[in-house]
Amino acid sequence: MPRAADKSVNIRDVARAAGVGVGTVSRVLNDGPHVSAAMRERVLSAIRQLGFRPNAQARRILRRHQGMVCFLLSNRDFLHSFHARILQGVETRASALKQHVTFSALHYSPRTASNQIQLPPILHERGWVDGVILAGTTYPNLLRRIQSIHIPLVAFGNNVVGLNGRFRVDEVCFDDAQSEFEATRYVIEQGHRRVAFVGDTSYDWIDRRYRGYSEAMKSCQLRPIAVCGSHKSAFREFGEWAAARIEACQRRPTAIVAANDEIAYGLWRSLRRQGLRVPDDVSLVGFDDREEALLMDPPLTTVAVHKEQIGQELMNLLLEKLRRPEARFNKQVLPTELVVRGTVKRLAAS
Amino acid sequence: MPRAADKSVNIRDVARAAGVGVGTVSRVLNDGPHVSAAMRERVLSAIRQLGFRPNAQARRILRRHQGMVCFLLSNRDFLHSFHARILQGVETRASALKQHVTFSALHYSPRTASNQIQLPPILHERGWVDGVILAGTTYPNLLRRIQSIHIPLVAFGNNVVGLNGRFRVDEVCFDDAQSEFEATRYVIEQGHRRVAFVGDTSYDWIDRRYRGYSEAMKSCQLRPIAVCGSHKSAFREFGEWAAARIEACQRRPTAIVAANDEIAYGLWRSLRRQGLRVPDDVSLVGFDDREEALLMDPPLTTVAVHKEQIGQELMNLLLEKLRRPEARFNKQVLPTELVVRGTVKRLAAS
DNA sequence: CTGAAAGCGCTTACAG
DNA sequence: CTGAAAGCGCTTACAG
């Protein structure tokens, strides 16, 4: 697909028009030193006159880097809002740093041999991107595969799974356990004693949240009540299933810590159908601060995760890594924030 | 940021190792004709041995096209799910066509002079992308700006605003008016006579939906009831505001056609707070089929827009345009689909 | 079928 | 400060 328009004006044309050498034009283009004001003006005027736009491609080949990074989303059916906002953060930061972002998706199995993983062409070929940002579920085999082509990478740490300290990775993350610990402590401080946790702990990150909850309960001499298990279904259905379990309790919990907002939503809906009101009959906290949280009525008290910030820091970290490839591994833990809205009722001290 | 690893093996090294000329290596790389099986095997083996990965950059400079397109999102605060899914569709199709997608965001005013719009560098410099897909709100000045740099473009048509036939653009879209016409007809067929429309018609696309609704009403000799107006607030608040207006009616409508799901959500919530149940007391249809639709209880009957398909067709259309730049303008209208869920009650014929 | 050479559009020492 | 030349890693006619 050759485009006729592209045949147009190159640096040589500009040099000829300005009556100088191509080297001089190049120096003007790159704000290089050693160029007189008069010369610069002469060249600039020729550039304007010819409507010259330098060919980034040819520059990159000499500079040996691309000014472009790849945002790779793995094993997600679609770019749902949590990751879309991380991507948005990446783009914002990239744009400020005069970098470009390419978006690519990948589906792979954790059991595929590392060297059998078919990377998207943008990673497989050289000369596209300087580095890659991994989002979506990241297993060790993918990390190994990308390391095998010697392309710098950083990952959204909360979705890195099954590493077991076998090797390390540069990452930006937030602390699932600590955040859930604090959320649970808040609920307890509001006077609740029977506090249940609802979540599918077969997900690593939910398991971490469960442990944070568990710690908080124990630190207050309270017995954890786990409504866990592993379901194939969507989180919302999981919440609905769990609601039935909650109601069946001989002594019903007065509060529920849901592993994420989708589960909280399912719980809320199911409980309401059974005539249980939130927060009058049972209190509820979520995690992630997704759209659901504000759609609920009253709006959900939940742990806010700053998705755009995660994206920005991923971009920062990657650029840092590109600058100093031999630097030590870096793990950046971003704060979360419990946003108190309307779903936790203060219980009178009994 | 030069990376030592990049210094590594180039096509000349491979040629030397295989004892052939670089031309031959290149021909093998490109599946060119005129290369014997034995030769091919010899070269391939050298490539494997050296771990050679061709430099896409150097290839592109000769081929005069990039194999990459830009998804440009304009005037959106963040990549919310509607556009995220369009982007996902673009990526899916691009990947199948061996193309790459770069994501960029832009904020600009419709009143900025066309040549004053500061395009992102990825468009401003030559040699990054072959074409651009416009999403988010697209005004004539942006279209003109992009045309001025002679880069092929296609747009998500429903968000193109203020063109007034002054000039044309290749677009993929769906028919707002027709879709809303059909949704309204459906409501009428369920026995409703007093059907209101709720939407901020200062948005072009909502105005088109209003006209579709209006047509449908008139075609059945019914009087349109418009709860419109222009609000700065978010759609959900608009819906909540409109709910009060609906209740204040001397003869309350039995059904509401909401201009989109967010407005429908606001309506639903507000109505419920006032003790009006959906659909028992009032029926409701939305538009877009966003997340809200399934979060409502009962789930919302709404007009489904196939976002991934829009993305795929945008990519198809752009590639078509790259192949035949002189082709006539193309407008591709995609079907929508009324998904009947639980918010429209069938009224007994009276 | 294959090699040597010219060239893509740029940058960067190297002389002057 | 500036020009002419060499070179980045590849592809593509052109001879053989």
CSV table of C-alpha atoms in Angstrom, one decimal, chain B:
chain,number,residue,atom,x,y,z
B,1,MET,CA,18.7,4.8,25.9
B,2,PRO,CA,20.7,2.4,23.7
B,3,ARG,CA,20.3,-1.2,24.8
B,4,ALA,CA,23.4,-3.3,24.5
B,5,ALA,CA,21.4,-6.3,23.5
B,6,ASP,CA,20.3,-4.5,20.4
B,7,LYS,CA,23.8,-4.2,19.0
B,8,SER,CA,23.5,-7.8,18.4
B,9,VAL,CA,22.9,-9.8,15.2
B,10,ASN,CA,21.8,-8.2,12.0
B,11,ILE,CA,21.1,-9.5,8.5
B,12,ARG,CA,24.8,-9.3,7.6
B,13,ASP,CA,25.8,-11.5,10.4
B,14,VAL,CA,23.3,-14.1,9.3
B,15,ALA,CA,24.5,-13.9,5.7
B,16,ARG,CA,28.1,-14.4,6.8
B,17,ALA,CA,27.2,-17.3,9.0
B,18,ALA,CA,25.2,-19.0,6.2
B,19,GLY,CA,27.9,-18.1,3.6
B,20,VAL,CA,25.4,-16.2,1.4
B,21,GLY,CA,24.6,-12.7,0.4
B,22,VAL,CA,22.3,-10.5,2.4
B,23,GLY,CA,19.9,-10.4,-0.5
B,24,THR,CA,19.3,-14.1,-0.1
B,25,VAL,CA,18.7,-13.8,3.6
B,26,SER,CA,16.2,-11.1,2.9
B,27,ARG,CA,14.4,-13.2,0.3
B,28,VAL,CA,14.1,-16.0,2.8
B,29,LEU,CA,12.8,-13.6,5.4
B,30,ASN,CA,10.1,-12.3,3.1
B,31,ASP,CA,9.1,-15.7,1.6
B,32,GLY,CA,10.2,-14.3,-1.7
B,33,PRO,CA,10.2,-16.4,-4.8
B,34,HIS,CA,13.4,-17.6,-6.5
B,35,VAL,CA,15.0,-19.3,-3.5
B,36,SER,CA,15.9,-23.0,-3.5
B,37,ALA,CA,14.8,-25.3,-0.7
B,38,ALA,CA,18.4,-26.1,0.2
B,39,MET,CA,19.4,-22.4,0.4
B,40,ARG,CA,16.3,-21.6,2.4
B,41,GLU,CA,17.1,-24.3,4.9
B,42,ARG,CA,20.7,-23.2,5.3
B,43,VAL,CA,19.6,-19.6,6.0
B,44,LEU,CA,16.9,-20.6,8.3
B,45,SER,CA,19.3,-22.7,10.3
B,46,ALA,CA,21.7,-19.7,10.6
B,47,ILE,CA,18.8,-17.5,11.8
B,48,ARG,CA,17.8,-20.0,14.5
B,49,GLN,CA,21.4,-20.4,15.6
B,50,LEU,CA,22.0,-16.8,16.0
B,51,GLY,CA,18.6,-16.0,17.4
B,52,PHE,CA,18.2,-13.4,14.7
B,53,ARG,CA,15.0,-11.2,14.9
B,54,PRO,CA,14.7,-8.9,11.9
B,55,ASN,CA,14.4,-5.2,12.6
B,56,ALA,CA,10.9,-4.2,11.7
B,57,GLN,CA,12.0,-0.6,11.7
B,58,ALA,CA,14.4,-1.0,8.8
B,59,ARG,CA,11.9,-3.0,6.8
B,60,ARG,CA,9.2,-0.4,7.2
B,61,ILE,CA,11.4,2.4,5.9
B,62,LEU,CA,11.6,0.6,2.6
B,63,ARG,CA,8.0,-0.7,2.5
B,64,ARG,CA,6.7,2.8,3.0
B,65,HIS,CA,3.9,1.7,5.3
B,66,GLN,CA,3.9,0.9,9.0
B,67,GLY,CA,1.4,-1.8,9.6
B,68,MET,CA,0.1,0.3,12.5
B,69,VAL,CA,-3.0,2.4,13.0
B,70,CYS,CA,-3.9,4.9,15.6
B,71,PHE,CA,-7.0,4.7,17.7
B,72,LEU,CA,-7.6,8.3,18.7
B,73,LEU,CA,-10.0,9.0,21.5
B,74,SER,CA,-11.1,12.6,21.7
B,75,ASN,CA,-12.6,14.7,24.5
B,76,ARG,CA,-13.3,11.8,26.9
B,77,ASP,CA,-12.3,12.1,30.5
B,78,PHE,CA,-11.4,8.4,30.5
B,79,LEU,CA,-11.6,5.3,28.4
B,80,HIS,CA,-15.0,4.2,29.6
B,81,SER,CA,-16.4,0.9,28.7
B,82,PHE,CA,-18.3,1.8,25.5
B,83,HIS,CA,-15.1,3.0,23.8
B,84,ALA,CA,-13.0,0.4,25.5
B,85,ARG,CA,-15.0,-2.2,23.8
B,86,ILE,CA,-14.7,-0.5,20.4
B,87,LEU,CA,-11.0,-0.4,20.9
B,88,GLN,CA,-11.0,-4.1,21.8
B,89,GLY,CA,-12.8,-4.8,18.5
B,90,VAL,CA,-10.3,-2.8,16.6
B,91,GLU,CA,-7.5,-4.7,18.3
B,92,THR,CA,-9.1,-8.1,17.5
B,93,ARG,CA,-9.5,-7.3,13.9
B,94,ALA,CA,-6.1,-5.7,13.6
B,95,SER,CA,-4.4,-8.6,15.1
B,96,ALA,CA,-6.1,-10.9,12.6
B,97,LEU,CA,-4.9,-8.6,9.8
B,98,LYS,CA,-1.4,-8.5,11.2
B,99,GLN,CA,-1.7,-4.8,12.0
B,100,HIS,CA,-0.9,-3.0,15.2
B,101,VAL,CA,-2.9,-0.6,17.1
B,102,THR,CA,-1.7,2.4,19.1
B,103,PHE,CA,-3.9,4.2,21.5
B,104,SER,CA,-3.8,8.0,21.9
B,105,ALA,CA,-6.0,10.6,23.6
B,106,LEU,CA,-6.7,14.2,22.6
B,107,HIS,CA,-8.6,17.1,24.2
B,108,TYR,CA,-9.6,20.0,22.0
B,109,SER,CA,-12.3,22.5,21.6
B,110,PRO,CA,-14.7,22.7,18.7
B,111,ARG,CA,-13.9,26.3,18.4
B,112,THR,CA,-10.1,26.0,18.0
B,113,ALA,CA,-9.0,26.9,14.5
B,114,SER,CA,-8.4,23.7,12.6
B,115,ASN,CA,-4.7,24.5,12.0
B,116,GLN,CA,-4.2,25.3,15.6
B,117,ILE,CA,-5.1,21.9,16.9
B,118,GLN,CA,-2.1,20.3,18.4
B,119,LEU,CA,-2.1,16.7,17.2
B,120,PRO,CA,-0.4,14.0,19.2
B,121,PRO,CA,3.1,13.4,18.0
B,122,ILE,CA,2.2,10.0,16.7
B,123,LEU,CA,0.1,11.7,14.0
B,124,HIS,CA,2.2,14.8,13.6
B,125,GLU,CA,5.3,13.0,12.8
B,126,ARG,CA,5.5,10.9,9.7
B,127,GLY,CA,6.4,7.2,9.9
B,128,TRP,CA,4.4,6.0,12.8
B,129,VAL,CA,1.0,5.1,11.6
B,130,ASP,CA,-0.7,4.4,8.3
B,131,GLY,CA,-4.1,5.7,9.3
B,132,VAL,CA,-6.3,6.8,12.2
B,133,ILE,CA,-9.6,5.7,13.7
B,134,LEU,CA,-11.5,8.5,15.3
B,135,ALA,CA,-13.6,7.9,18.4
B,136,GLY,CA,-14.9,10.2,21.0
B,137,THR,CA,-16.5,13.5,20.0
B,138,THR,CA,-15.3,14.5,16.5
B,139,TYR,CA,-15.9,18.0,15.3
B,140,PRO,CA,-15.3,19.3,11.8
B,141,ASN,CA,-12.1,21.2,12.8
B,142,LEU,CA,-10.4,18.0,13.9
B,143,LEU,CA,-11.4,16.2,10.7
B,144,ARG,CA,-10.0,19.1,8.7
B,145,ARG,CA,-6.8,19.1,10.7
B,146,ILE,CA,-6.2,15.4,10.1
B,147,GLN,CA,-7.0,15.7,6.5
B,148,SER,CA,-4.4,18.5,6.3
B,149,ILE,CA,-1.6,16.0,7.0
B,150,HIS,CA,-3.0,13.6,4.5
B,151,ILE,CA,-3.4,10.7,6.7
B,152,PRO,CA,-6.3,8.3,5.9
B,153,LEU,CA,-9.0,8.3,8.6
B,154,VAL,CA,-12.3,6.6,9.5
B,155,ALA,CA,-14.6,7.7,12.3
B,156,PHE,CA,-17.1,6.2,14.6
B,157,GLY,CA,-20.0,8.0,13.0
B,158,ASN,CA,-22.4,8.5,15.9
B,159,ASN,CA,-19.9,10.7,17.6
B,160,VAL,CA,-19.2,12.9,14.6
B,161,VAL,CA,-20.8,16.2,15.3
B,162,GLY,CA,-21.7,19.3,13.4
B,163,LEU,CA,-20.8,18.2,9.9
B,164,ASN,CA,-24.0,19.4,8.3
B,165,GLY,CA,-23.1,17.7,5.1
B,166,ARG,CA,-20.3,20.3,4.6
B,167,PHE,CA,-17.9,17.5,3.9
B,168,ARG,CA,-17.9,13.8,4.2
B,169,VAL,CA,-16.0,11.2,6.1
B,170,ASP,CA,-15.7,7.4,6.0
B,171,GLU,CA,-17.6,6.1,8.9
B,172,VAL,CA,-19.1,3.2,10.7
B,173,CYS,CA,-22.2,3.9,12.7
B,174,PHE,CA,-25.6,2.7,13.8
B,175,ASP,CA,-28.9,4.4,13.2
B,176,ASP,CA,-29.9,6.3,16.4
B,177,ALA,CA,-33.3,7.4,15.0
B,178,GLN,CA,-34.3,4.1,13.5
B,179,SER,CA,-33.3,2.1,16.6
B,180,GLU,CA,-35.2,4.4,18.9
B,181,PHE,CA,-38.1,4.3,16.5
B,182,GLU,CA,-38.2,0.5,16.8
B,183,ALA,CA,-37.8,0.5,20.6
B,184,THR,CA,-40.7,3.0,20.9
B,185,ARG,CA,-42.9,0.9,18.6
B,186,TYR,CA,-42.2,-2.1,20.8
B,187,VAL,CA,-43.4,-0.2,23.9
B,188,ILE,CA,-46.5,0.9,22.1
B,189,GLU,CA,-47.2,-2.6,20.9
B,190,GLN,CA,-47.1,-3.7,24.5
B,191,GLY,CA,-50.2,-1.5,25.0
B,192,HIS,CA,-48.7,1.7,26.2
B,193,ARG,CA,-50.2,5.0,25.1
B,194,ARG,CA,-48.7,7.6,27.3
B,195,VAL,CA,-45.0,7.1,26.6
B,196,ALA,CA,-42.5,9.8,27.6
B,197,PHE,CA,-39.0,10.4,26.2
B,198,VAL,CA,-36.2,11.5,28.6
B,199,GLY,CA,-32.9,12.8,27.3
B,200,ASP,CA,-30.6,15.8,27.0
B,201,THR,CA,-31.2,16.7,23.4
B,202,SER,CA,-28.3,19.1,23.3
B,203,TYR,CA,-26.3,16.0,22.3
B,204,ASP,CA,-26.6,15.4,18.6
B,205,TRP,CA,-27.0,11.6,19.0
B,206,ILE,CA,-29.7,12.0,21.7
B,207,ASP,CA,-31.5,14.5,19.5
B,208,ARG,CA,-31.6,11.8,16.7
B,209,ARG,CA,-33.0,9.3,19.2
B,210,TYR,CA,-35.6,11.8,20.2
B,211,ARG,CA,-36.7,12.2,16.6
B,212,GLY,CA,-36.9,8.4,16.2
B,213,TYR,CA,-39.1,8.2,19.3
B,214,SER,CA,-41.2,11.1,18.0
B,215,GLU,CA,-41.7,9.5,14.6
B,216,ALA,CA,-42.9,6.3,16.2
B,217,MET,CA,-45.4,8.1,18.4
B,218,LYS,CA,-46.8,10.1,15.5
B,219,SER,CA,-47.0,7.0,13.4
B,220,CYS,CA,-49.4,5.6,16.0
B,221,GLN,CA,-51.3,8.9,16.4
B,222,LEU,CA,-49.9,9.4,19.9
B,223,ARG,CA,-48.7,12.7,21.3
B,224,PRO,CA,-45.0,12.8,22.2
B,225,ILE,CA,-44.2,13.7,25.8
B,226,ALA,CA,-40.7,15.1,26.0
B,227,VAL,CA,-38.7,15.5,29.2
B,228,CYS,CA,-35.7,17.0,27.6
B,229,GLY,CA,-33.6,20.1,28.2
B,230,SER,CA,-29.9,20.6,28.4
B,231,HIS,CA,-28.0,19.9,31.6
B,232,LYS,CA,-24.4,20.1,32.5
B,233,SER,CA,-24.7,17.3,34.9
B,234,ALA,CA,-24.0,13.6,34.4
B,235,PHE,CA,-26.6,11.5,32.7
B,236,ARG,CA,-27.5,9.6,35.8
B,237,GLU,CA,-28.4,12.9,37.6
B,238,PHE,CA,-30.3,13.9,34.5
B,239,GLY,CA,-32.4,10.8,34.9
B,240,GLU,CA,-33.0,11.6,38.6
B,241,TRP,CA,-34.0,15.1,37.8
B,242,ALA,CA,-36.4,13.8,35.1
B,243,ALA,CA,-38.0,11.3,37.5
B,244,ALA,CA,-39.3,14.2,39.5
B,245,ARG,CA,-40.8,15.7,36.3
B,246,ILE,CA,-42.4,12.5,35.4
B,247,GLU,CA,-44.1,12.2,38.8
B,248,ALA,CA,-45.3,15.7,38.6
B,249,CYS,CA,-47.3,14.9,35.5
B,250,GLN,CA,-51.1,15.2,35.9
B,251,ARG,CA,-51.5,12.0,34.0
B,252,ARG,CA,-48.4,10.0,34.6
B,253,PRO,CA,-46.9,8.2,31.6
B,254,THR,CA,-47.1,4.5,31.8
B,255,ALA,CA,-43.8,4.0,30.0
B,256,ILE,CA,-40.5,5.9,29.6
B,257,VAL,CA,-38.1,5.7,26.7
B,258,ALA,CA,-34.7,6.8,28.1
B,259,ALA,CA,-32.1,8.2,25.7
B,260,ASN,CA,-29.5,5.9,27.2
B,261,ASP,CA,-28.9,3.4,30.0
B,262,GLU,CA,-27.3,5.9,32.4
B,263,ILE,CA,-30.4,8.0,32.2
B,264,ALA,CA,-32.6,5.0,32.6
B,265,TYR,CA,-30.6,4.0,35.7
B,266,GLY,CA,-31.1,7.4,37.2
B,267,LEU,CA,-34.8,7.3,36.5
B,268,TRP,CA,-35.1,3.8,37.9
B,269,ARG,CA,-33.4,4.6,41.1
B,270,SER,CA,-35.3,7.8,41.7
B,271,LEU,CA,-38.7,6.3,40.8
B,272,ARG,CA,-38.1,3.5,43.2
B,273,ARG,CA,-37.2,5.8,46.0
B,274,GLN,CA,-40.6,7.5,45.4
B,275,GLY,CA,-42.2,4.2,45.7
B,276,LEU,CA,-42.9,3.6,42.0
B,277,ARG,CA,-41.9,0.2,40.8
B,278,VAL,CA,-40.5,-0.7,37.5
B,279,PRO,CA,-42.2,-2.2,35.5
B,280,ASP,CA,-45.3,-2.6,37.6
B,281,ASP,CA,-46.0,1.2,37.9
B,282,VAL,CA,-44.0,2.4,35.0
B,283,SER,CA,-42.2,0.7,32.2
B,284,LEU,CA,-38.7,1.7,31.0
B,285,VAL,CA,-36.4,1.1,28.1
B,286,GLY,CA,-32.8,2.2,27.7
B,287,PHE,CA,-30.3,2.5,24.9
B,288,ASP,CA,-26.7,1.3,24.5
B,289,ASP,CA,-26.8,-1.9,26.6
B,290,ARG,CA,-24.2,-0.8,29.1
B,291,GLU,CA,-23.3,-2.4,32.4
B,292,GLU,CA,-26.1,-0.6,34.1
B,293,ALA,CA,-28.6,-2.6,32.2
B,294,LEU,CA,-27.7,-5.8,33.8
B,295,LEU,CA,-27.2,-4.3,37.2
B,296,MET,CA,-30.8,-3.1,37.4
B,297,ASP,CA,-33.4,-5.2,39.0
B,298,PRO,CA,-35.2,-6.4,36.9
B,299,PRO,CA,-32.6,-6.0,34.2
B,300,LEU,CA,-33.3,-3.3,31.7
B,301,THR,CA,-34.9,-3.8,28.3
B,302,THR,CA,-32.7,-1.8,26.0
B,303,VAL,CA,-31.3,-1.2,22.6
B,304,ALA,CA,-28.1,-3.2,22.3
B,305,VAL,CA,-25.2,-1.7,20.3
B,306,HIS,CA,-22.5,-4.1,19.2
B,307,LYS,CA,-19.4,-2.2,20.3
B,308,GLU,CA,-16.8,-4.8,19.4
B,309,GLN,CA,-18.4,-5.1,15.9
B,310,ILE,CA,-18.1,-1.4,15.4
B,311,GLY,CA,-14.4,-1.6,16.2
B,312,GLN,CA,-13.9,-4.5,13.9
B,313,GLU,CA,-15.7,-2.8,11.0
B,314,LEU,CA,-13.7,0.4,11.7
B,315,MET,CA,-10.5,-1.5,11.2
B,316,ASN,CA,-11.8,-3.2,8.1
B,317,LEU,CA,-12.9,0.1,6.6
B,318,LEU,CA,-9.6,1.7,7.4
B,319,LEU,CA,-7.7,-1.1,5.8
B,320,GLU,CA,-9.9,-0.9,2.7
B,321,LYS,CA,-9.1,2.8,2.5
B,322,LEU,CA,-5.4,2.2,2.8
B,323,ARG,CA,-5.6,-0.2,-0.1
B,324,ARG,CA,-7.7,2.1,-2.3
B,325,PRO,CA,-7.1,5.6,-1.2
B,326,GLU,CA,-9.1,7.1,-4.1
B,327,ALA,CA,-12.3,5.1,-3.3
B,328,ARG,CA,-15.5,6.9,-2.7
B,329,PHE,CA,-16.7,7.8,0.8
B,330,ASN,CA,-18.2,4.9,2.6
B,331,LYS,CA,-20.8,4.8,5.3
B,332,GLN,CA,-21.4,1.6,7.0
B,333,VAL,CA,-24.6,1.3,9.1
B,334,LEU,CA,-24.5,-1.5,11.6
B,335,PRO,CA,-27.7,-3.0,13.0
B,336,THR,CA,-28.7,-2.6,16.6
B,337,GLU,CA,-31.0,-5.0,18.5
B,338,LEU,CA,-33.7,-4.5,21.0
B,339,VAL,CA,-33.0,-6.8,23.9
B,340,VAL,CA,-36.2,-7.5,25.8
B,341,ARG,CA,-35.5,-8.1,29.5
B,342,GLY,CA,-37.7,-7.2,32.4
B,343,THR,CA,-38.6,-3.5,32.5
B,344,VAL,CA,-41.5,-3.3,30.0
B,345,LYS,CA,-44.9,-4.5,31.3
B,346,ARG,CA,-47.5,-5.7,28.8
B,347,LEU,CA,-50.6,-3.6,29.3
B,348,ALA,CA,-54.0,-5.2,28.9
B,349,ALA,CA,-55.8,-3.7,25.8
B,350,SER,CA,-58.2,-1.2,27.2
